[in-house]
Amino acid sequence: MSGFVEKPEPVEVPGLEHLHTGKVRDLYRDGAGRLVMVASDRVSAYDWVLPTEIPDKGRVLTQLSLWWFERLTDLAPNHVLSTELPPGAPADWEGRTLICRSLDMVPVECVARGYLTGSGLAEYEQTRTVCGLALPEGLTDGSELPSPIFTPAAKAEVGEHDENVSYEEVARQVGAETAAQLRQATLAVYGRARDIARDRGIILADTKFEFGFADGELVLADEVLTPDSSRFWPADSWQPGRAQPSFDKQFVRDWLSSPASGWDRKGELPPPELPRDVVEQTRSKYVEAYERLTGMSWQ
């Protein structure tokens, strides 16, 4: 059992049609047919959307995505049209709302990996492959790969795991030409972002993108290169052979899996509220990622 501990009711705004409530984002359509994406402060872990929010998280994700989009436009156009609030929208939407082009979305999570960890490590330990791609012997948790690899996943519903799939499966689903476009764009954007992050003392271990088409053009969508969609590690403490410290919600995962939470991941009960110190530490990691990457102070 998984999903929302308590699914929030969508905010009603005149002129906006609510389309979807996701793990983090709420999606609306305005009268002009544009999409309105609102990033909440919700946080998910172990396939659950937790009952406790992380203050400012949605704004950090939105502002960091905008910062990255500006630096990637020559590699991949993006879906953002405006950051202005729709008329009648609540003040709390300020800084967390994007007005976007409506795209024909590709049903693939486009994952780029430059380092071995997570589900990729689990597969490697069994087969010496990741998504069917053969890798050298002797790699361990946190090892840098000989070159970045494209390891797509099938997009899952809220409460379910994304499932790694082979490149051949993606080509079968969306066609060989689109699959090739996805791989090329994913690795190009990852390479640019990896170099930018490295200059700021951060390792971009892996990340995932979503793409859609508009008038035949491949367009970068959703969020991009945030702590929710990427593994960012401090370069000065990188040490292969162990789990790396990261700029994300690891404090949440660690507490939920500890005896202090009293929660059984394999049981039927949903996870409990997060304690204040875990919330504050998690917020600080999101803010630190923003500040270190952009060089700007969080407002």
mmCIF file of C-alpha atoms in Angstrom:
data_model
loop_
_atom_site.group_PDB
_atom_site.id
_atom_site.type_symbol
_atom_site.label_atom_id
_atom_site.label_comp_id
_atom_site.label_asym_id
_atom_site.label_seq_id
_atom_site.Cartn_x
_atom_site.Cartn_y
_atom_site.Cartn_z
ATOM 1 C CA MET A 1 0.000 0.000 0.000
ATOM 2 C CA SER A 2 1.285 3.483 -0.848
ATOM 3 C CA GLY A 3 0.286 6.837 -2.328
ATOM 4 C CA PHE A 4 -0.995 9.902 -0.480
ATOM 5 C CA VAL A 5 -1.315 9.700 3.280
ATOM 6 C CA GLU A 6 -4.000 12.344 2.826
ATOM 7 C CA LYS A 7 -4.639 13.593 -0.701
ATOM 8 C CA PRO A 8 -5.087 17.376 -0.708
ATOM 9 C CA GLU A 9 -8.122 19.005 -2.204
ATOM 10 C CA PRO A 10 -7.207 21.133 -5.240
ATOM 11 C CA VAL A 11 -7.346 24.900 -4.865
ATOM 12 C CA GLU A 12 -10.223 26.322 -6.880
ATOM 13 C CA VAL A 13 -9.292 29.347 -8.983
ATOM 14 C CA PRO A 14 -11.779 31.036 -11.343
ATOM 15 C CA GLY A 15 -10.831 30.363 -14.951
ATOM 16 C CA LEU A 16 -8.601 27.397 -14.158
ATOM 17 C CA GLU A 17 -9.527 23.749 -14.629
ATOM 18 C CA HIS A 18 -7.803 21.348 -12.259
ATOM 19 C CA LEU A 19 -6.278 18.448 -14.191
ATOM 20 C CA HIS A 20 -4.068 16.475 -11.831
ATOM 21 C CA THR A 21 -2.593 16.315 -8.328
ATOM 22 C CA GLY A 22 0.869 14.786 -8.401
ATOM 23 C CA LYS A 23 3.402 13.960 -5.724
ATOM 24 C CA VAL A 24 4.606 17.559 -5.682
ATOM 25 C CA ARG A 25 2.866 19.504 -8.457
ATOM 26 C CA ASP A 26 -0.731 20.471 -9.083
ATOM 27 C CA LEU A 27 -1.641 20.884 -12.731
ATOM 28 C CA TYR A 28 -4.320 23.189 -14.146
ATOM 29 C CA ARG A 29 -5.412 24.436 -17.578
ATOM 30 C CA ASP A 30 -6.330 28.062 -18.196
ATOM 31 C CA GLY A 31 -8.847 29.472 -20.662
ATOM 32 C CA ALA A 32 -6.180 29.843 -23.353
ATOM 33 C CA GLY A 33 -5.313 26.165 -23.159
ATOM 34 C CA ARG A 34 -2.010 26.768 -21.388
ATOM 35 C CA LEU A 35 -0.886 24.562 -18.514
ATOM 36 C CA VAL A 36 -0.461 26.055 -15.053
ATOM 37 C CA MET A 37 2.002 24.101 -12.882
ATOM 38 C CA VAL A 38 2.095 24.818 -9.158
ATOM 39 C CA ALA A 39 4.887 23.237 -7.101
ATOM 40 C CA SER A 40 3.713 22.463 -3.568
ATOM 41 C CA ASP A 41 5.850 21.859 -0.482
ATOM 42 C CA ARG A 42 4.839 18.186 -0.401
ATOM 43 C CA VAL A 43 7.578 15.599 0.023
ATOM 44 C CA SER A 44 7.508 11.917 -0.873
ATOM 45 C CA ALA A 45 9.557 8.962 0.329
ATOM 46 C CA TYR A 46 9.268 5.217 -0.078
ATOM 47 C CA ASP A 47 6.370 5.677 -2.533
ATOM 48 C CA TRP A 48 4.342 7.708 -0.007
ATOM 49 C CA VAL A 49 3.463 11.394 -0.191
ATOM 50 C CA LEU A 50 3.996 12.317 3.436
ATOM 51 C CA PRO A 51 1.591 14.244 5.671
ATOM 52 C CA THR A 52 4.279 16.823 6.565
ATOM 53 C CA GLU A 53 5.408 19.523 4.156
ATOM 54 C CA ILE A 54 8.886 21.063 3.796
ATOM 55 C CA PRO A 55 8.545 24.884 3.857
ATOM 56 C CA ASP A 56 9.782 26.657 0.685
ATOM 57 C CA LYS A 57 10.480 23.364 -1.109
ATOM 58 C CA GLY A 58 8.143 24.134 -4.015
ATOM 59 C CA ARG A 59 9.619 27.578 -4.514
ATOM 60 C CA VAL A 60 13.163 26.209 -4.463
ATOM 61 C CA LEU A 61 12.269 23.604 -7.097
ATOM 62 C CA THR A 62 10.587 26.210 -9.309
ATOM 63 C CA GLN A 63 13.286 28.879 -9.048
ATOM 64 C CA LEU A 64 16.104 26.378 -9.536
ATOM 65 C CA SER A 65 14.368 24.920 -12.592
ATOM 66 C CA LEU A 66 14.045 28.414 -14.078
ATOM 67 C CA TRP A 67 17.751 29.047 -13.444
ATOM 68 C CA TRP A 68 18.678 25.843 -15.275
ATOM 69 C CA PHE A 69 16.240 26.410 -18.143
ATOM 70 C CA GLU A 70 18.029 29.699 -18.918
ATOM 71 C CA ARG A 71 21.335 27.851 -19.244
ATOM 72 C CA LEU A 72 20.022 25.056 -21.444
ATOM 73 C CA THR A 73 17.945 26.832 -24.108
ATOM 74 C CA ASP A 74 20.546 26.333 -26.850
ATOM 75 C CA LEU A 75 20.480 22.580 -26.199
ATOM 76 C CA ALA A 76 16.767 22.064 -25.617
ATOM 77 C CA PRO A 77 13.855 24.518 -25.735
ATOM 78 C CA ASN A 78 11.614 24.410 -22.670
ATOM 79 C CA HIS A 79 7.905 24.672 -21.994
ATOM 80 C CA VAL A 80 7.887 27.822 -19.816
ATOM 81 C CA LEU A 81 5.861 30.764 -21.128
ATOM 82 C CA SER A 82 5.458 32.941 -18.029
ATOM 83 C CA THR A 83 5.824 33.077 -14.262
ATOM 84 C CA GLU A 84 2.978 35.552 -13.744
ATOM 85 C CA LEU A 85 0.241 34.485 -11.360
ATOM 86 C CA PRO A 86 -3.115 33.731 -12.991
ATOM 87 C CA PRO A 87 -5.854 36.208 -11.997
ATOM 88 C CA GLY A 88 -7.469 35.148 -8.745
ATOM 89 C CA ALA A 89 -4.688 32.758 -7.763
ATOM 90 C CA PRO A 90 -3.766 32.675 -4.049
ATOM 91 C CA ALA A 91 -0.749 34.712 -2.958
ATOM 92 C CA ASP A 92 0.955 31.498 -1.834
ATOM 93 C CA TRP A 93 1.356 30.516 -5.500
ATOM 94 C CA GLU A 94 3.896 33.323 -5.982
ATOM 95 C CA GLY A 95 7.319 31.909 -6.854
ATOM 96 C CA ARG A 96 6.051 28.371 -7.326
ATOM 97 C CA THR A 97 3.905 28.750 -10.458
ATOM 98 C CA LEU A 98 4.813 28.266 -14.121
ATOM 99 C CA ILE A 99 2.575 28.973 -17.116
ATOM 100 C CA CYS A 100 3.606 26.441 -19.741
ATOM 101 C CA ARG A 101 2.979 25.275 -23.259
ATOM 102 C CA SER A 102 0.759 22.243 -23.532
ATOM 103 C CA LEU A 103 2.878 19.430 -24.973
ATOM 104 C CA ASP A 104 2.340 15.976 -26.368
ATOM 105 C CA MET A 105 4.316 14.296 -23.576
ATOM 106 C CA VAL A 106 6.589 11.326 -24.213
ATOM 107 C CA PRO A 107 5.720 8.597 -21.658
ATOM 108 C CA VAL A 108 9.354 7.986 -20.692
ATOM 109 C CA GLU A 109 11.477 9.160 -17.766
ATOM 110 C CA CYS A 110 14.744 10.131 -19.455
ATOM 111 C CA VAL A 111 17.483 9.301 -16.958
ATOM 112 C CA ALA A 112 21.168 10.149 -17.390
ATOM 113 C CA ARG A 113 23.753 8.590 -15.096
ATOM 114 C CA GLY A 114 27.350 9.657 -14.724
ATOM 115 C CA TYR A 115 27.924 7.733 -11.509
ATOM 116 C CA LEU A 116 26.789 4.350 -10.226
ATOM 117 C CA THR A 117 24.288 4.309 -7.367
ATOM 118 C CA GLY A 118 20.627 3.632 -6.566
ATOM 119 C CA SER A 119 18.721 1.219 -8.781
ATOM 120 C CA GLY A 120 21.596 1.245 -11.263
ATOM 121 C CA LEU A 121 23.952 -0.098 -8.607
ATOM 122 C CA ALA A 122 21.455 -2.800 -7.624
ATOM 123 C CA GLU A 123 21.263 -4.035 -11.232
ATOM 124 C CA TYR A 124 25.015 -3.776 -11.732
ATOM 125 C CA GLU A 125 25.714 -5.948 -8.705
ATOM 126 C CA GLN A 126 23.552 -8.683 -10.232
ATOM 127 C CA THR A 127 24.398 -8.503 -13.936
ATOM 128 C CA ARG A 128 27.214 -5.950 -14.468
ATOM 129 C CA THR A 129 24.726 -3.948 -16.533
ATOM 130 C CA VAL A 130 22.430 -0.946 -16.081
ATOM 131 C CA CYS A 131 19.281 -0.989 -18.217
ATOM 132 C CA GLY A 132 20.985 -3.674 -20.258
ATOM 133 C CA LEU A 133 24.134 -1.593 -20.897
ATOM 134 C CA ALA A 134 27.308 -3.513 -20.047
ATOM 135 C CA LEU A 135 29.668 -1.793 -17.602
ATOM 136 C CA PRO A 136 33.245 -2.637 -16.540
ATOM 137 C CA GLU A 137 34.082 -4.846 -13.597
ATOM 138 C CA GLY A 138 35.207 -3.319 -10.324
ATOM 139 C CA LEU A 139 32.689 -0.488 -9.964
ATOM 140 C CA THR A 140 31.163 0.243 -6.572
ATOM 141 C CA ASP A 141 28.640 2.583 -4.964
ATOM 142 C CA GLY A 142 29.503 6.099 -6.113
ATOM 143 C CA SER A 143 31.953 5.113 -8.868
ATOM 144 C CA GLU A 144 32.199 7.451 -11.829
ATOM 145 C CA LEU A 145 31.209 5.726 -15.055
ATOM 146 C CA PRO A 146 33.576 5.680 -18.053
ATOM 147 C CA SER A 147 31.065 7.969 -19.795
ATOM 148 C CA PRO A 148 27.477 9.062 -19.013
ATOM 149 C CA ILE A 149 24.749 6.617 -19.996
ATOM 150 C CA PHE A 150 21.077 6.976 -20.936
ATOM 151 C CA THR A 151 18.986 4.679 -18.731
ATOM 152 C CA PRO A 152 15.281 5.325 -19.337
ATOM 153 C CA ALA A 153 12.412 4.345 -17.077
ATOM 154 C CA ALA A 154 8.695 3.837 -17.538
ATOM 155 C CA LYS A 155 6.797 6.625 -15.777
ATOM 156 C CA ALA A 156 4.747 5.324 -12.831
ATOM 157 C CA GLU A 157 1.595 6.547 -11.118
ATOM 158 C CA VAL A 158 1.690 8.167 -7.656
ATOM 159 C CA GLY A 159 2.585 5.475 -5.121
ATOM 160 C CA GLU A 160 4.394 3.252 -7.610
ATOM 161 C CA HIS A 161 8.034 2.865 -8.636
ATOM 162 C CA ASP A 162 9.332 4.038 -11.993
ATOM 163 C CA GLU A 163 10.583 0.891 -13.708
ATOM 164 C CA ASN A 164 13.904 0.868 -15.572
ATOM 165 C CA VAL A 165 13.565 -0.216 -19.194
ATOM 166 C CA SER A 166 16.015 -0.833 -22.029
ATOM 167 C CA TYR A 167 16.684 1.571 -24.866
ATOM 168 C CA GLU A 168 15.257 -1.026 -27.215
ATOM 169 C CA GLU A 169 11.993 -0.998 -25.264
ATOM 170 C CA VAL A 170 11.798 2.794 -25.529
ATOM 171 C CA ALA A 171 12.372 2.558 -29.287
ATOM 172 C CA ARG A 172 9.593 -0.008 -29.504
ATOM 173 C CA GLN A 173 7.202 2.238 -27.559
ATOM 174 C CA VAL A 174 7.878 5.628 -29.155
ATOM 175 C CA GLY A 175 9.751 4.796 -32.362
ATOM 176 C CA ALA A 176 13.435 4.655 -33.216
ATOM 177 C CA GLU A 177 13.692 8.306 -34.268
ATOM 178 C CA THR A 178 12.108 9.667 -31.096
ATOM 179 C CA ALA A 179 14.164 7.313 -28.909
ATOM 180 C CA ALA A 180 17.349 8.585 -30.548
ATOM 181 C CA GLN A 181 16.250 12.198 -30.016
ATOM 182 C CA LEU A 182 15.534 11.503 -26.344
ATOM 183 C CA ARG A 183 18.924 9.896 -25.776
ATOM 184 C CA GLN A 184 20.831 12.648 -27.551
ATOM 185 C CA ALA A 185 19.000 15.465 -25.740
ATOM 186 C CA THR A 186 19.227 13.770 -22.338
ATOM 187 C CA LEU A 187 22.978 13.214 -22.544
ATOM 188 C CA ALA A 188 23.623 16.696 -23.962
ATOM 189 C CA VAL A 189 21.686 18.418 -21.171
ATOM 190 C CA TYR A 190 23.264 16.182 -18.529
ATOM 191 C CA GLY A 191 26.752 16.963 -19.837
ATOM 192 C CA ARG A 192 26.165 20.719 -19.721
ATOM 193 C CA ALA A 193 24.652 20.554 -16.233
ATOM 194 C CA ARG A 194 27.380 18.229 -14.916
ATOM 195 C CA ASP A 195 30.060 20.709 -15.959
ATOM 196 C CA ILE A 196 28.214 23.696 -14.465
ATOM 197 C CA ALA A 197 27.675 21.845 -11.182
ATOM 198 C CA ARG A 198 31.288 20.657 -11.075
ATOM 199 C CA ASP A 199 32.506 24.248 -11.316
ATOM 200 C CA ARG A 200 30.473 24.905 -8.155
ATOM 201 C CA GLY A 201 31.887 21.970 -6.198
ATOM 202 C CA ILE A 202 28.910 19.681 -6.776
ATOM 203 C CA ILE A 203 28.772 16.286 -8.481
ATOM 204 C CA LEU A 204 25.664 15.630 -10.561
ATOM 205 C CA ALA A 205 25.521 11.871 -10.137
ATOM 206 C CA ASP A 206 22.338 11.306 -12.111
ATOM 207 C CA THR A 207 19.162 13.101 -13.108
ATOM 208 C CA LYS A 208 15.902 12.562 -14.924
ATOM 209 C CA PHE A 209 14.123 14.672 -17.515
ATOM 210 C CA GLU A 210 10.727 14.700 -19.140
ATOM 211 C CA PHE A 211 10.189 15.734 -22.742
ATOM 212 C CA GLY A 212 7.222 16.449 -24.952
ATOM 213 C CA PHE A 213 6.600 17.585 -28.507
ATOM 214 C CA ALA A 214 5.196 20.894 -29.735
ATOM 215 C CA ASP A 215 4.751 21.285 -33.488
ATOM 216 C CA GLY A 216 7.231 18.475 -34.078
ATOM 217 C CA GLU A 217 9.906 19.992 -31.811
ATOM 218 C CA LEU A 218 11.262 18.153 -28.775
ATOM 219 C CA VAL A 219 10.744 20.330 -25.686
ATOM 220 C CA LEU A 220 12.123 20.001 -22.147
ATOM 221 C CA ALA A 221 9.264 19.952 -19.630
ATOM 222 C CA ASP A 222 8.312 19.666 -15.956
ATOM 223 C CA GLU A 223 11.109 20.444 -13.479
ATOM 224 C CA VAL A 224 14.773 20.171 -14.360
ATOM 225 C CA LEU A 225 17.931 19.495 -12.347
ATOM 226 C CA THR A 226 16.459 19.956 -8.876
ATOM 227 C CA PRO A 227 17.166 17.949 -5.715
ATOM 228 C CA ASP A 228 13.889 16.102 -6.363
ATOM 229 C CA SER A 229 14.907 14.928 -9.833
ATOM 230 C CA SER A 230 18.666 14.650 -9.385
ATOM 231 C CA ARG A 231 21.366 13.317 -7.105
ATOM 232 C CA PHE A 232 23.698 16.157 -6.138
ATOM 233 C CA TRP A 233 26.753 15.242 -4.060
ATOM 234 C CA PRO A 234 29.341 17.586 -2.499
ATOM 235 C CA ALA A 235 32.510 17.007 -4.528
ATOM 236 C CA ASP A 236 34.844 17.542 -1.587
ATOM 237 C CA SER A 237 33.447 14.513 0.279
ATOM 238 C CA TRP A 238 32.967 12.140 -2.679
ATOM 239 C CA GLN A 239 34.358 8.729 -1.836
ATOM 240 C CA PRO A 240 33.353 5.680 -3.905
ATOM 241 C CA GLY A 241 32.520 2.537 -1.961
ATOM 242 C CA ARG A 242 29.884 4.044 0.296
ATOM 243 C CA ALA A 243 26.666 6.023 0.173
ATOM 244 C CA GLN A 244 27.403 9.684 -0.558
ATOM 245 C CA PRO A 245 25.983 12.643 1.362
ATOM 246 C CA SER A 246 23.484 14.435 -0.861
ATOM 247 C CA PHE A 247 21.456 17.623 -1.262
ATOM 248 C CA ASP A 248 17.986 16.124 -1.112
ATOM 249 C CA LYS A 249 15.448 14.491 1.204
ATOM 250 C CA GLN A 250 17.847 11.916 2.647
ATOM 251 C CA PHE A 251 17.100 13.167 6.165
ATOM 252 C CA VAL A 252 13.465 12.182 5.577
ATOM 253 C CA ARG A 253 14.355 8.697 4.335
ATOM 254 C CA ASP A 254 16.826 8.139 7.163
ATOM 255 C CA TRP A 255 14.325 9.117 9.855
ATOM 256 C CA LEU A 256 11.487 7.048 8.376
ATOM 257 C CA SER A 257 13.705 3.970 8.248
ATOM 258 C CA SER A 258 15.019 4.486 11.793
ATOM 259 C CA PRO A 259 13.531 3.091 15.022
ATOM 260 C CA ALA A 260 12.722 6.689 16.042
ATOM 261 C CA SER A 261 9.867 6.865 13.523
ATOM 262 C CA GLY A 262 8.214 3.658 14.747
ATOM 263 C CA TRP A 263 7.102 3.046 11.160
ATOM 264 C CA ASP A 264 7.176 -0.318 9.423
ATOM 265 C CA ARG A 265 7.816 0.186 5.706
ATOM 266 C CA LYS A 266 6.415 -3.273 4.987
ATOM 267 C CA GLY A 267 3.327 -2.775 7.109
ATOM 268 C CA GLU A 268 -0.083 -1.444 6.134
ATOM 269 C CA LEU A 269 -0.023 1.813 8.103
ATOM 270 C CA PRO A 270 1.024 5.057 6.374
ATOM 271 C CA PRO A 271 4.129 6.938 7.553
ATOM 272 C CA PRO A 272 3.817 9.387 10.467
ATOM 273 C CA GLU A 273 4.322 13.140 10.625
ATOM 274 C CA LEU A 274 7.948 14.285 10.436
ATOM 275 C CA PRO A 275 9.572 15.875 13.498
ATOM 276 C CA ARG A 276 10.555 19.532 13.313
ATOM 277 C CA ASP A 277 14.313 18.910 13.207
ATOM 278 C CA VAL A 278 13.991 16.583 10.190
ATOM 279 C CA VAL A 279 11.843 19.183 8.425
ATOM 280 C CA GLU A 280 14.364 21.950 9.152
ATOM 281 C CA GLN A 281 17.376 19.881 8.096
ATOM 282 C CA THR A 282 15.677 18.840 4.875
ATOM 283 C CA ARG A 283 14.678 22.412 4.048
ATOM 284 C CA SER A 284 18.256 23.551 4.654
ATOM 285 C CA LYS A 285 19.579 20.994 2.154
ATOM 286 C CA TYR A 286 17.224 22.188 -0.575
ATOM 287 C CA VAL A 287 18.175 25.804 0.092
ATOM 288 C CA GLU A 288 21.891 24.929 0.178
ATOM 289 C CA ALA A 289 21.620 23.191 -3.199
ATOM 290 C CA TYR A 290 19.975 26.296 -4.667
ATOM 291 C CA GLU A 291 22.550 28.666 -3.204
ATOM 292 C CA ARG A 292 25.600 26.600 -4.155
ATOM 293 C CA LEU A 293 24.430 26.013 -7.710
ATOM 294 C CA THR A 294 23.174 29.516 -8.500
ATOM 295 C CA GLY A 295 25.586 31.531 -6.374
ATOM 296 C CA MET A 296 22.607 33.516 -5.071
ATOM 297 C CA SER A 297 21.215 33.781 -1.539
ATOM 298 C CA TRP A 298 17.778 32.278 -0.975
ATOM 299 C CA GLN A 299 15.236 35.028 -0.373
#
